[in-house]
PDB file of C-alpha atoms in Angstrom:
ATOM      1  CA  UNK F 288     -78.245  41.057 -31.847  1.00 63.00           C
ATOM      2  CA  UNK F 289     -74.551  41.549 -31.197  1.00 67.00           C
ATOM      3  CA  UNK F 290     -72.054  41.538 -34.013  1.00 70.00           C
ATOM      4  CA  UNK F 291     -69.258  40.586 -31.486  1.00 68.00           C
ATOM      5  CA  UNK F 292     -71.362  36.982 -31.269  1.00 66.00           C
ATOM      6  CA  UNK F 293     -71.225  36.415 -35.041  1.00 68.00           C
ATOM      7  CA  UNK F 294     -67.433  36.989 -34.972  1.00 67.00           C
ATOM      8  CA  UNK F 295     -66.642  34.352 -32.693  1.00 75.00           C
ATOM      9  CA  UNK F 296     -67.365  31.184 -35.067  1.00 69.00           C
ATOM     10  CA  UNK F 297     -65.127  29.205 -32.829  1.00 79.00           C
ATOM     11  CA  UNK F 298     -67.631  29.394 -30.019  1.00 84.00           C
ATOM     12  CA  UNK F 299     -68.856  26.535 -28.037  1.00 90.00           C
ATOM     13  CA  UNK F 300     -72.415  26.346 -26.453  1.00 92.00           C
ATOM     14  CA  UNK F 301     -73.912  23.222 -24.606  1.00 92.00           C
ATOM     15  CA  UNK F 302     -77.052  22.363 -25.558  1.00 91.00           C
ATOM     16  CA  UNK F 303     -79.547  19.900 -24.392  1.00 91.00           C
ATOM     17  CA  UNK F 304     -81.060  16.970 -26.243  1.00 93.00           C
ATOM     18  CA  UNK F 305     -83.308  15.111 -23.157  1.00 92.00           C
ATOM     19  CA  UNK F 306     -83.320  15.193 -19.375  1.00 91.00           C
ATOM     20  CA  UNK F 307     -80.056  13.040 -19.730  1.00 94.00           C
ATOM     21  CA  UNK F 308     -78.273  13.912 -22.930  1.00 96.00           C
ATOM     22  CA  UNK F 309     -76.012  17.190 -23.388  1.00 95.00           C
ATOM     23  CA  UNK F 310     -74.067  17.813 -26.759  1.00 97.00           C
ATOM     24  CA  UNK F 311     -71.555  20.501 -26.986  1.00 96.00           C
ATOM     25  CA  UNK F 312     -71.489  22.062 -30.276  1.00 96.00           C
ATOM     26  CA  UNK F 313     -69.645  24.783 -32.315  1.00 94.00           C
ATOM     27  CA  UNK F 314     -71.951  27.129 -33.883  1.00 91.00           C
ATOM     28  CA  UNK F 315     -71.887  26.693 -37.183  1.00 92.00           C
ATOM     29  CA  UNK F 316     -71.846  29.751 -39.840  1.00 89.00           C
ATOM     30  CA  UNK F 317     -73.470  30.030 -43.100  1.00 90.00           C
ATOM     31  CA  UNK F 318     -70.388  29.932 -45.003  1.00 92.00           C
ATOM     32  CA  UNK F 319     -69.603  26.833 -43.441  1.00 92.00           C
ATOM     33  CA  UNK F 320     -72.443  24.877 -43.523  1.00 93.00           C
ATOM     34  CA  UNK F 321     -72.361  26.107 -47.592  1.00 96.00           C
ATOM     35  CA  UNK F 322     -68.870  24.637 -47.608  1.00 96.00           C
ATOM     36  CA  UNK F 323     -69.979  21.439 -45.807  1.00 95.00           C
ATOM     37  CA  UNK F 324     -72.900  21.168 -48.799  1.00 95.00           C
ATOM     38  CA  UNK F 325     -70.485  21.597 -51.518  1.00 94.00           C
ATOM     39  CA  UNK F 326     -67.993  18.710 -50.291  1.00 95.00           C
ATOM     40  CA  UNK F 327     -71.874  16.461 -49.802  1.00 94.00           C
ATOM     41  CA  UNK F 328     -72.304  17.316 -53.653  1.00 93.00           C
ATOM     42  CA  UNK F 329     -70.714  14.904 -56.182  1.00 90.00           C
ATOM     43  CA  UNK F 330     -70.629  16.661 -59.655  1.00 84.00           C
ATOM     44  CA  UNK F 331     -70.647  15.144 -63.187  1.00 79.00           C
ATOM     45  CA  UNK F 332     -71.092  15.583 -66.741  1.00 83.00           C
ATOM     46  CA  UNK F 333     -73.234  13.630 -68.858  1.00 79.00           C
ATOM     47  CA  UNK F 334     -73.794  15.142 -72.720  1.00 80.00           C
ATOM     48  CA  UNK F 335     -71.586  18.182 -71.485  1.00 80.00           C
ATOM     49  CA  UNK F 336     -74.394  19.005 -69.282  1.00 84.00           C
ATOM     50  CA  UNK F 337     -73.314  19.980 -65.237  1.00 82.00           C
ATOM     51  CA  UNK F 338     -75.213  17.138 -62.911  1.00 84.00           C
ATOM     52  CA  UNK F 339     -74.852  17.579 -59.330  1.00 83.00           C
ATOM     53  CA  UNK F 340     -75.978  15.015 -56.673  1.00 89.00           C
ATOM     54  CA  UNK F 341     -76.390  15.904 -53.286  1.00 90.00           C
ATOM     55  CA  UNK F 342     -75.625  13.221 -50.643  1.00 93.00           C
ATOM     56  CA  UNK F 343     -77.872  14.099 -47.501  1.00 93.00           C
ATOM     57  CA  UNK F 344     -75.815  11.285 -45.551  1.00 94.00           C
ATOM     58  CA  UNK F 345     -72.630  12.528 -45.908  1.00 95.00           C
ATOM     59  CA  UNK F 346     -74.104  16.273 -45.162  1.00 95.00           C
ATOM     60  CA  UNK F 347     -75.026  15.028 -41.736  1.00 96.00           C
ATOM     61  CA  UNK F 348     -71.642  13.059 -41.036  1.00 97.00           C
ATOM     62  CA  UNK F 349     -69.686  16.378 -42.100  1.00 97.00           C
ATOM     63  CA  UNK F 350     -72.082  18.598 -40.263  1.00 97.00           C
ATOM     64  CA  UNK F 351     -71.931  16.276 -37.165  1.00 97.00           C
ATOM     65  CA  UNK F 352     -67.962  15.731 -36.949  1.00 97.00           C
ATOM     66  CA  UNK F 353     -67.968  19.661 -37.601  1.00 96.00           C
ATOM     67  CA  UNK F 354     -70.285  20.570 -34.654  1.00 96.00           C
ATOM     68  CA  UNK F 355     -70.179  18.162 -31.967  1.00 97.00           C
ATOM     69  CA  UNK F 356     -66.679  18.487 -29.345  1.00 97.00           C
ATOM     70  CA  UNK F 357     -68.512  16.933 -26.693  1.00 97.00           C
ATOM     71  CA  UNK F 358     -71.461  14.865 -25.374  1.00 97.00           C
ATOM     72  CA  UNK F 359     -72.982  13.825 -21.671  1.00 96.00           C
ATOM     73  CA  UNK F 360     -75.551  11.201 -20.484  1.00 96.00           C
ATOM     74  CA  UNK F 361     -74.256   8.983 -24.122  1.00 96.00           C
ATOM     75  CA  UNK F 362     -73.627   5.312 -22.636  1.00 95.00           C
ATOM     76  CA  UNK F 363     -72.233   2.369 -24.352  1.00 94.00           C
ATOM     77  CA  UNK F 364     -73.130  -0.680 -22.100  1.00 92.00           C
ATOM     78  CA  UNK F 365     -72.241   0.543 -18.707  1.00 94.00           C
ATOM     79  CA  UNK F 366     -69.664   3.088 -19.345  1.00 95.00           C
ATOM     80  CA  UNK F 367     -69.866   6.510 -21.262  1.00 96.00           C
ATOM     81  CA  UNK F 368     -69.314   6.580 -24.717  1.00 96.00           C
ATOM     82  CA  UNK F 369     -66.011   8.129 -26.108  1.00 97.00           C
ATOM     83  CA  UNK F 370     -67.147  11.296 -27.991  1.00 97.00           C
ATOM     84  CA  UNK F 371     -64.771   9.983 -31.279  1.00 97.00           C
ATOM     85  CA  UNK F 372     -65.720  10.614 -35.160  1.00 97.00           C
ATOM     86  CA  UNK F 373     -66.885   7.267 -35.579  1.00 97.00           C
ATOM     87  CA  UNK F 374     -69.581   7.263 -32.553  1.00 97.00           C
ATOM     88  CA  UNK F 375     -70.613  11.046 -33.825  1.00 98.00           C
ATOM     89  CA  UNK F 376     -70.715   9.276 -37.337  1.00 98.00           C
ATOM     90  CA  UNK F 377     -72.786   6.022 -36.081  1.00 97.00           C
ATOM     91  CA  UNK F 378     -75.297   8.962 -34.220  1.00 97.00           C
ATOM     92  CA  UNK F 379     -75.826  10.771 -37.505  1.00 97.00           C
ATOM     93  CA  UNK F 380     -76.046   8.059 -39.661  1.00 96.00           C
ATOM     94  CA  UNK F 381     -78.509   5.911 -37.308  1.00 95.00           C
ATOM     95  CA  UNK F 382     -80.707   8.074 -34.715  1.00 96.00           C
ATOM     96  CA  UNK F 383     -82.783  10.230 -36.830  1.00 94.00           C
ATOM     97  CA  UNK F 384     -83.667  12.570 -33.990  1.00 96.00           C
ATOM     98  CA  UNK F 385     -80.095  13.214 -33.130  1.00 96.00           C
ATOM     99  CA  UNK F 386     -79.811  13.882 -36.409  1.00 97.00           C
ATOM    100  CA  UNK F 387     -82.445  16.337 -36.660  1.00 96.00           C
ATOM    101  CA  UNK F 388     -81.279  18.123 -33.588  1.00 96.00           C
ATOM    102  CA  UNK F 389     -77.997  18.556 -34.579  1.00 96.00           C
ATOM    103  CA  UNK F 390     -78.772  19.818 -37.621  1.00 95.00           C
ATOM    104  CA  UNK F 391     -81.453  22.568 -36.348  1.00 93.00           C
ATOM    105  CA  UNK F 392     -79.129  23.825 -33.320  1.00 93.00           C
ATOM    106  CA  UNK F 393     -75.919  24.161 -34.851  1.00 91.00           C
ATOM    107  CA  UNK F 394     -76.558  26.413 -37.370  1.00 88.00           C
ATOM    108  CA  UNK F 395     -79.169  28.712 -34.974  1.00 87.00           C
ATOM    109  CA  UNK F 396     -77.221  31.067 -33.472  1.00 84.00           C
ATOM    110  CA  UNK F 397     -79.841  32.721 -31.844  1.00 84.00           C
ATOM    111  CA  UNK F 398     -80.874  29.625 -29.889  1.00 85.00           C
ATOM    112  CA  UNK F 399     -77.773  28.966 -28.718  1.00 87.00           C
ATOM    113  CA  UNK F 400     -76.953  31.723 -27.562  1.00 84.00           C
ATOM    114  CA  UNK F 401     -80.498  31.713 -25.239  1.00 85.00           C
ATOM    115  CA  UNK F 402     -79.884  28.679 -24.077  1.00 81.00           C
ATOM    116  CA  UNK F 403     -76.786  29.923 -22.595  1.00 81.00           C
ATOM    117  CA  UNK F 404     -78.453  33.029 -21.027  1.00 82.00           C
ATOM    118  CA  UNK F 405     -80.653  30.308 -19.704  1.00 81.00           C
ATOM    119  CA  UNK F 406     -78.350  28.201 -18.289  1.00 78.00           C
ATOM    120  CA  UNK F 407     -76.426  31.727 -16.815  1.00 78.00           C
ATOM    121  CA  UNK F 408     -79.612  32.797 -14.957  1.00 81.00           C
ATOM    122  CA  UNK F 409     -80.144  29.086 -13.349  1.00 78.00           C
ATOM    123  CA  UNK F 410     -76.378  29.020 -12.358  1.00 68.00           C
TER     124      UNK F 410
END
């Protein structure tokens, strides 16, 4: 483990889905992703008692327009699809295994970062 890798939070690592799709992501830190939680959490009060509700959609549309910069092989019709919030959005609202992937690569550092020694070593 290198500390100099945790201090770069702004790093980007391509990672891939299939044999067609690539997704570029930012690594996303713990502090983040708690941030990212937070704004997903509606709070209330009912009887002066503290009710939170946690909205697992919105956690993945934050998390996704937070971590993906870039995509590869993603087609609408004939033509690639524009990597724009509101394709990442449709993605993470409607393709639960894009959803899942996202989710379990962004915030594993570790992963990431042996995928790129991976990619290094076949380049």
């Amino acid at each position: 483990m290198q500390l100099d890798d945790i201090r770069q939070p702004e790093r980007l690592f391509w990672a891939k889905y299939d044999d067609e799709i690539e997704v570029q992501v930012k690594y996303i830190t713990r502090e983040a992703l708690r941030d990212i939680y937070a704004e997903a959490t509606k709070t209330s009060f009912a009887n002066h008692q503290k009710q939170e509700e946690f909205d697992p959609i919105k956690a993945d549309l934050l998390l996704g327009r937070a971590t993906i910069r870039a995509w590869k092989g993603i087609n609408d019709g004939d033509s690639p699809a524009p990597c724009t919030p509101e394709n990442i959005d449709l993605l993470m609202r409607r393709h639960n295994t894009f959803a899942k992937f996202i989710n379990a690569i962004c915030v594993d550092l570790d992963l990431l970062l042996a995928k790129e020694r991976e990619q290094a070593k076949k380049n």
